[in-house]
mmCIF file of C-alpha atoms in Angstrom:
data_model
loop_
_atom_site.group_PDB
_atom_site.id
_atom_site.type_symbol
_atom_site.label_atom_id
_atom_site.label_comp_id
_atom_site.label_asym_id
_atom_site.label_seq_id
_atom_site.Cartn_x
_atom_site.Cartn_y
_atom_site.Cartn_z
ATOM 1 C CA ASP A 8 2.810 69.536 180.419
ATOM 2 C CA ALA A 9 0.097 67.067 179.506
ATOM 3 C CA GLY A 10 -0.863 64.533 182.131
ATOM 4 C CA VAL A 11 -1.399 60.832 181.624
ATOM 5 C CA THR A 12 -3.808 60.343 178.739
ATOM 6 C CA GLN A 13 -5.951 57.266 178.171
ATOM 7 C CA SER A 14 -8.113 56.197 175.285
ATOM 8 C CA PRO A 15 -10.886 55.512 174.778
ATOM 9 C CA THR A 16 -12.735 57.108 177.697
ATOM 10 C CA HIS A 17 -15.664 54.714 177.459
ATOM 11 C CA LEU A 18 -16.090 51.339 175.814
ATOM 12 C CA ILE A 19 -18.896 48.799 175.581
ATOM 13 C CA LYS A 20 -18.058 45.211 174.640
ATOM 14 C CA THR A 21 -19.836 41.876 174.559
ATOM 15 C CA ARG A 22 -18.803 38.809 176.534
ATOM 16 C CA GLY A 23 -16.097 36.846 174.768
ATOM 17 C CA GLN A 24 -14.753 39.798 172.826
ATOM 18 C CA HIS A 25 -11.279 41.300 173.045
ATOM 19 C CA VAL A 26 -10.405 44.847 174.102
ATOM 20 C CA THR A 27 -7.308 47.053 173.848
ATOM 21 C CA LEU A 28 -6.846 50.069 176.082
ATOM 22 C CA ARG A 29 -4.169 52.679 175.448
ATOM 23 C CA CYS A 30 -2.122 54.953 177.669
ATOM 24 C CA SER A 31 0.382 57.741 177.086
ATOM 25 C CA PRO A 32 2.533 58.618 180.125
ATOM 26 C CA ILE A 33 3.691 62.015 181.238
ATOM 27 C CA SER A 34 6.683 63.148 179.211
ATOM 28 C CA GLY A 35 9.860 61.843 180.825
ATOM 29 C CA HIS A 36 8.137 59.070 182.754
ATOM 30 C CA LYS A 37 9.446 55.640 181.822
ATOM 31 C CA SER A 38 7.264 53.512 184.088
ATOM 32 C CA VAL A 39 3.623 52.733 183.337
ATOM 33 C CA SER A 40 1.285 50.822 185.606
ATOM 34 C CA TRP A 41 -2.263 49.555 185.090
ATOM 35 C CA TYR A 42 -4.974 49.281 187.719
ATOM 36 C CA GLN A 43 -8.520 47.908 187.668
ATOM 37 C CA GLN A 44 -11.146 49.685 189.762
ATOM 38 C CA VAL A 45 -14.421 47.844 190.137
ATOM 39 C CA LEU A 46 -17.358 50.009 191.198
ATOM 40 C CA GLY A 47 -17.273 50.672 194.920
ATOM 41 C CA GLN A 48 -13.769 49.326 195.460
ATOM 42 C CA GLY A 49 -10.226 50.598 195.507
ATOM 43 C CA PRO A 50 -7.967 50.175 192.477
ATOM 44 C CA GLN A 51 -6.180 46.831 192.106
ATOM 45 C CA PHE A 52 -2.732 46.521 190.585
ATOM 46 C CA ILE A 53 -2.607 44.652 187.264
ATOM 47 C CA PHE A 54 0.786 45.344 185.651
ATOM 48 C CA GLN A 55 3.846 47.532 185.805
ATOM 49 C CA TYR A 56 6.175 48.122 182.857
ATOM 50 C CA TYR A 57 9.494 49.914 182.960
ATOM 51 C CA GLU A 58 11.775 50.348 179.988
ATOM 52 C CA LYS A 59 9.506 47.992 178.016
ATOM 53 C CA GLU A 60 9.929 45.145 180.462
ATOM 54 C CA GLU A 61 7.316 43.763 182.835
ATOM 55 C CA ARG A 62 8.372 44.618 186.383
ATOM 56 C CA GLY A 63 5.313 43.445 188.259
ATOM 57 C CA ARG A 64 2.076 41.567 187.797
ATOM 58 C CA GLY A 65 -0.944 41.434 190.046
ATOM 59 C CA ASN A 66 -3.291 38.544 190.665
ATOM 60 C CA PHE A 67 -5.072 38.609 187.314
ATOM 61 C CA PRO A 68 -5.660 35.755 184.851
ATOM 62 C CA ASP A 69 -3.635 35.258 181.696
ATOM 63 C CA ARG A 70 -6.469 36.822 179.706
ATOM 64 C CA PHE A 71 -4.891 40.114 180.766
ATOM 65 C CA SER A 72 -1.710 41.170 179.006
ATOM 66 C CA ALA A 73 0.137 44.403 178.374
ATOM 67 C CA ARG A 74 3.101 45.848 176.612
ATOM 68 C CA GLN A 75 5.117 49.034 176.534
ATOM 69 C CA PHE A 76 6.410 50.672 173.389
ATOM 70 C CA PRO A 77 9.753 52.450 172.722
ATOM 71 C CA ASN A 78 8.040 55.820 173.307
ATOM 72 C CA TYR A 79 6.924 54.470 176.748
ATOM 73 C CA SER A 80 3.239 54.421 175.855
ATOM 74 C CA SER A 81 1.423 51.251 176.806
ATOM 75 C CA GLU A 82 -1.455 48.983 175.852
ATOM 76 C CA LEU A 83 -3.555 46.759 178.076
ATOM 77 C CA ASN A 84 -5.234 43.841 176.346
ATOM 78 C CA VAL A 85 -8.019 41.705 177.746
ATOM 79 C CA ASN A 86 -9.181 38.585 175.911
ATOM 80 C CA ALA A 87 -12.380 36.578 176.278
ATOM 81 C CA LEU A 88 -14.145 39.314 178.199
ATOM 82 C CA LEU A 89 -16.319 38.385 181.161
ATOM 83 C CA LEU A 90 -19.064 40.417 182.787
ATOM 84 C CA GLY A 91 -16.782 40.772 185.806
ATOM 85 C CA ASP A 92 -14.236 42.646 183.731
ATOM 86 C CA SER A 93 -16.536 45.663 183.738
ATOM 87 C CA ALA A 94 -14.574 48.329 185.569
ATOM 88 C CA LEU A 95 -12.647 51.570 185.340
ATOM 89 C CA TYR A 96 -9.156 50.825 184.060
ATOM 90 C CA LEU A 97 -6.601 53.313 185.267
ATOM 91 C CA CYS A 98 -3.180 53.930 183.835
ATOM 92 C CA ALA A 99 -0.485 55.626 185.877
ATOM 93 C CA SER A 100 3.032 56.771 185.127
ATOM 94 C CA SER A 101 6.071 57.674 187.173
ATOM 95 C CA PRO A 102 9.781 58.315 186.769
ATOM 96 C CA TYR A 103 10.274 55.146 188.838
ATOM 97 C CA ASN A 104 12.410 56.765 191.524
ATOM 98 C CA PRO A 105 11.982 55.618 195.145
ATOM 99 C CA GLY A 106 9.305 57.751 196.731
ATOM 100 C CA SER A 107 8.088 59.258 193.476
ATOM 101 C CA PRO A 108 4.306 59.017 193.407
ATOM 102 C CA LEU A 109 2.167 57.675 190.627
ATOM 103 C CA HIS A 110 0.309 60.082 188.353
ATOM 104 C CA PHE A 111 -3.016 58.683 187.190
ATOM 105 C CA GLY A 112 -5.010 59.233 184.039
ATOM 106 C CA ASN A 113 -8.797 59.626 184.079
ATOM 107 C CA GLY A 114 -9.294 56.023 183.095
ATOM 108 C CA THR A 115 -11.223 53.988 180.560
ATOM 109 C CA ARG A 116 -14.689 52.880 181.633
ATOM 110 C CA LEU A 117 -15.241 49.369 180.221
ATOM 111 C CA THR A 118 -18.713 47.869 180.253
ATOM 112 C CA VAL A 119 -19.110 44.215 179.275
ATOM 113 C CA THR A 120 -22.646 43.107 178.374
ATOM 114 C CA ALA B 23 2.215 40.946 202.721
ATOM 115 C CA GLN B 24 1.046 44.508 202.883
ATOM 116 C CA SER B 25 -2.510 45.688 203.326
ATOM 117 C CA VAL B 26 -4.523 48.781 204.138
ATOM 118 C CA THR B 27 -7.781 49.101 206.050
ATOM 119 C CA GLN B 28 -9.935 52.181 205.811
ATOM 120 C CA LEU B 29 -12.454 52.409 208.611
ATOM 121 C CA GLY B 30 -15.754 53.883 207.519
ATOM 122 C CA SER B 31 -16.884 53.631 203.923
ATOM 123 C CA HIS B 32 -18.856 56.866 204.312
ATOM 124 C CA VAL B 33 -18.094 59.943 206.390
ATOM 125 C CA SER B 34 -20.360 62.992 206.583
ATOM 126 C CA VAL B 35 -19.364 66.360 208.011
ATOM 127 C CA SER B 36 -20.714 69.869 208.001
ATOM 128 C CA GLU B 37 -18.913 72.599 206.118
ATOM 129 C CA GLY B 38 -16.270 74.064 208.435
ATOM 130 C CA ALA B 39 -16.050 70.948 210.619
ATOM 131 C CA LEU B 40 -12.996 68.762 211.158
ATOM 132 C CA VAL B 41 -12.416 66.011 208.625
ATOM 133 C CA LEU B 42 -10.905 62.750 209.896
ATOM 134 C CA LEU B 43 -10.502 59.777 207.574
ATOM 135 C CA ARG B 44 -8.952 56.682 209.096
ATOM 136 C CA CYS B 45 -6.338 54.387 207.610
ATOM 137 C CA ASN B 46 -4.477 51.512 209.234
ATOM 138 C CA TYR B 47 -1.776 49.582 207.470
ATOM 139 C CA SER B 48 -0.067 46.248 207.780
ATOM 140 C CA SER B 49 3.472 45.839 206.540
ATOM 141 C CA SER B 50 6.438 43.677 207.432
ATOM 142 C CA VAL B 51 8.830 46.340 206.165
ATOM 143 C CA PRO B 52 8.834 50.113 206.660
ATOM 144 C CA PRO B 53 6.136 51.226 204.276
ATOM 145 C CA TYR B 54 5.571 54.147 201.986
ATOM 146 C CA LEU B 55 2.044 55.492 202.489
ATOM 147 C CA PHE B 56 -0.145 57.643 200.295
ATOM 148 C CA TRP B 57 -3.522 59.343 200.266
ATOM 149 C CA TYR B 58 -5.251 59.865 196.935
ATOM 150 C CA VAL B 59 -8.531 61.636 196.156
ATOM 151 C CA GLN B 60 -10.908 60.719 193.354
ATOM 152 C CA TYR B 61 -13.604 63.051 192.070
ATOM 153 C CA PRO B 62 -16.511 61.626 190.053
ATOM 154 C CA ASN B 63 -15.536 60.338 186.617
ATOM 155 C CA GLN B 64 -11.884 61.179 187.169
ATOM 156 C CA GLY B 65 -8.659 59.422 187.988
ATOM 157 C CA LEU B 66 -6.802 59.612 191.267
ATOM 158 C CA GLN B 67 -4.961 62.712 192.436
ATOM 159 C CA LEU B 68 -2.190 62.540 195.023
ATOM 160 C CA LEU B 69 -2.982 64.401 198.253
ATOM 161 C CA LEU B 70 0.164 63.538 200.203
ATOM 162 C CA LYS B 71 2.777 60.855 200.784
ATOM 163 C CA TYR B 72 4.901 59.485 203.611
ATOM 164 C CA THR B 73 8.294 58.127 202.616
ATOM 165 C CA SER B 74 10.041 57.759 205.987
ATOM 166 C CA ALA B 75 10.967 61.413 206.501
ATOM 167 C CA ALA B 76 8.852 63.632 208.780
ATOM 168 C CA THR B 77 5.992 61.767 210.422
ATOM 169 C CA LEU B 78 3.587 64.687 209.982
ATOM 170 C CA VAL B 79 2.991 65.158 206.290
ATOM 171 C CA LYS B 80 1.292 68.161 204.769
ATOM 172 C CA GLY B 81 -0.482 67.828 201.460
ATOM 173 C CA ILE B 82 -2.536 69.828 199.043
ATOM 174 C CA ASN B 83 -5.863 71.546 199.759
ATOM 175 C CA GLY B 84 -5.114 71.871 203.485
ATOM 176 C CA PHE B 85 -4.950 68.132 204.207
ATOM 177 C CA GLU B 86 -2.350 66.511 206.415
ATOM 178 C CA ALA B 87 -1.636 63.051 207.804
ATOM 179 C CA GLU B 88 0.442 61.699 210.653
ATOM 180 C CA PHE B 89 2.379 58.448 210.469
ATOM 181 C CA LYS B 90 2.130 56.601 213.800
ATOM 182 C CA LYS B 91 4.198 53.439 213.778
ATOM 183 C CA SER B 92 3.013 52.319 217.221
ATOM 184 C CA GLU B 93 -0.594 52.431 216.038
ATOM 185 C CA THR B 94 0.140 51.390 212.428
ATOM 186 C CA SER B 95 -2.015 54.313 211.365
ATOM 187 C CA PHE B 96 -1.887 57.074 208.772
ATOM 188 C CA HIS B 97 -5.091 59.048 209.332
ATOM 189 C CA LEU B 98 -5.977 61.968 207.066
ATOM 190 C CA THR B 99 -7.222 65.224 208.590
ATOM 191 C CA LYS B 100 -8.325 68.686 207.562
ATOM 192 C CA PRO B 101 -9.257 71.311 210.159
ATOM 193 C CA SER B 102 -12.154 72.816 208.230
ATOM 194 C CA ALA B 103 -14.138 71.019 205.537
ATOM 195 C CA HIS B 104 -15.148 72.741 202.336
ATOM 196 C CA MET B 105 -17.928 71.719 199.994
ATOM 197 C CA SER B 106 -15.318 71.034 197.303
ATOM 198 C CA ASP B 107 -13.755 68.328 199.518
ATOM 199 C CA ALA B 108 -16.649 65.972 198.765
ATOM 200 C CA ALA B 109 -15.041 63.031 196.974
ATOM 201 C CA GLU B 110 -13.730 59.480 197.433
ATOM 202 C CA TYR B 111 -10.499 59.159 199.378
ATOM 203 C CA PHE B 112 -8.113 56.220 199.134
ATOM 204 C CA CYS B 113 -5.252 55.256 201.397
ATOM 205 C CA ALA B 114 -2.500 53.185 199.782
ATOM 206 C CA VAL B 115 0.696 51.420 200.819
ATOM 207 C CA SER B 116 3.718 50.284 198.880
ATOM 208 C CA PRO B 117 7.020 48.650 199.691
ATOM 209 C CA PRO B 118 9.923 51.128 199.629
ATOM 210 C CA GLY B 119 11.429 49.346 196.657
ATOM 211 C CA ASN B 120 8.509 49.828 194.290
ATOM 212 C CA THR B 121 6.158 52.738 194.779
ATOM 213 C CA ASP B 122 4.468 51.969 191.464
ATOM 214 C CA LYS B 123 2.832 48.865 192.914
ATOM 215 C CA LEU B 124 0.291 50.352 195.275
ATOM 216 C CA ILE B 125 -2.097 48.419 197.470
ATOM 217 C CA PHE B 126 -5.230 50.481 198.001
ATOM 218 C CA GLY B 127 -7.860 50.461 200.683
ATOM 219 C CA THR B 128 -11.526 50.230 199.788
ATOM 220 C CA GLY B 129 -12.006 53.977 200.016
ATOM 221 C CA THR B 130 -14.000 56.440 202.101
ATOM 222 C CA ARG B 131 -16.643 58.626 200.541
ATOM 223 C CA LEU B 132 -16.677 62.063 202.154
ATOM 224 C CA GLN B 133 -19.898 64.065 202.091
ATOM 225 C CA VAL B 134 -19.888 67.710 203.140
ATOM 226 C CA PHE B 135 -23.167 69.343 204.124
ATOM 227 C CA PRO B 136 -23.747 73.113 204.103
#
């Protein structure tokens, strides 16, 4: 089975622009979560979506938004990009059962110049 | 609130030596605990998890971790390091009700010398 797939793998944007990152979960997984990993730090939770509804949100500004589609894939949108948004954005999926671990994709490397 | 502290941002060992990566947690409720590994330019791969069953947890690639409630620790060990173990290791905690919302430590980079 295919793992979690993310696109694009790399992206370069200018300050003030908008970006959309995409994620396809493992087949059968209905929960998708997004994490931001700044260089040299651990991942930070941004959003969780389950059955197309937001189930959790981390401490990120309203410039960050996400949605989940009927096929359980997901998009992360970031508006008005800042230099500090440069990071590896990781998508993870799970069947959302207690104790079931997250399965991560390889991430999208976003560079804001 | 839950949190995780990883002691030592860098750990270096010789090939064949014991690997010990430290993780202490803070949680007001019984936690679920995880260790993930990240190789360069890749996502995170689950090594092992503790979900309130056996306190000694065995994972992939010969790694294991022991949950010690009295010490609020979940240290990761491997008896004999291999060159392929060189990577970044992250400890993470979650509340039992939502294991999709992980709180990660800052990571420990493991170097293995021949």
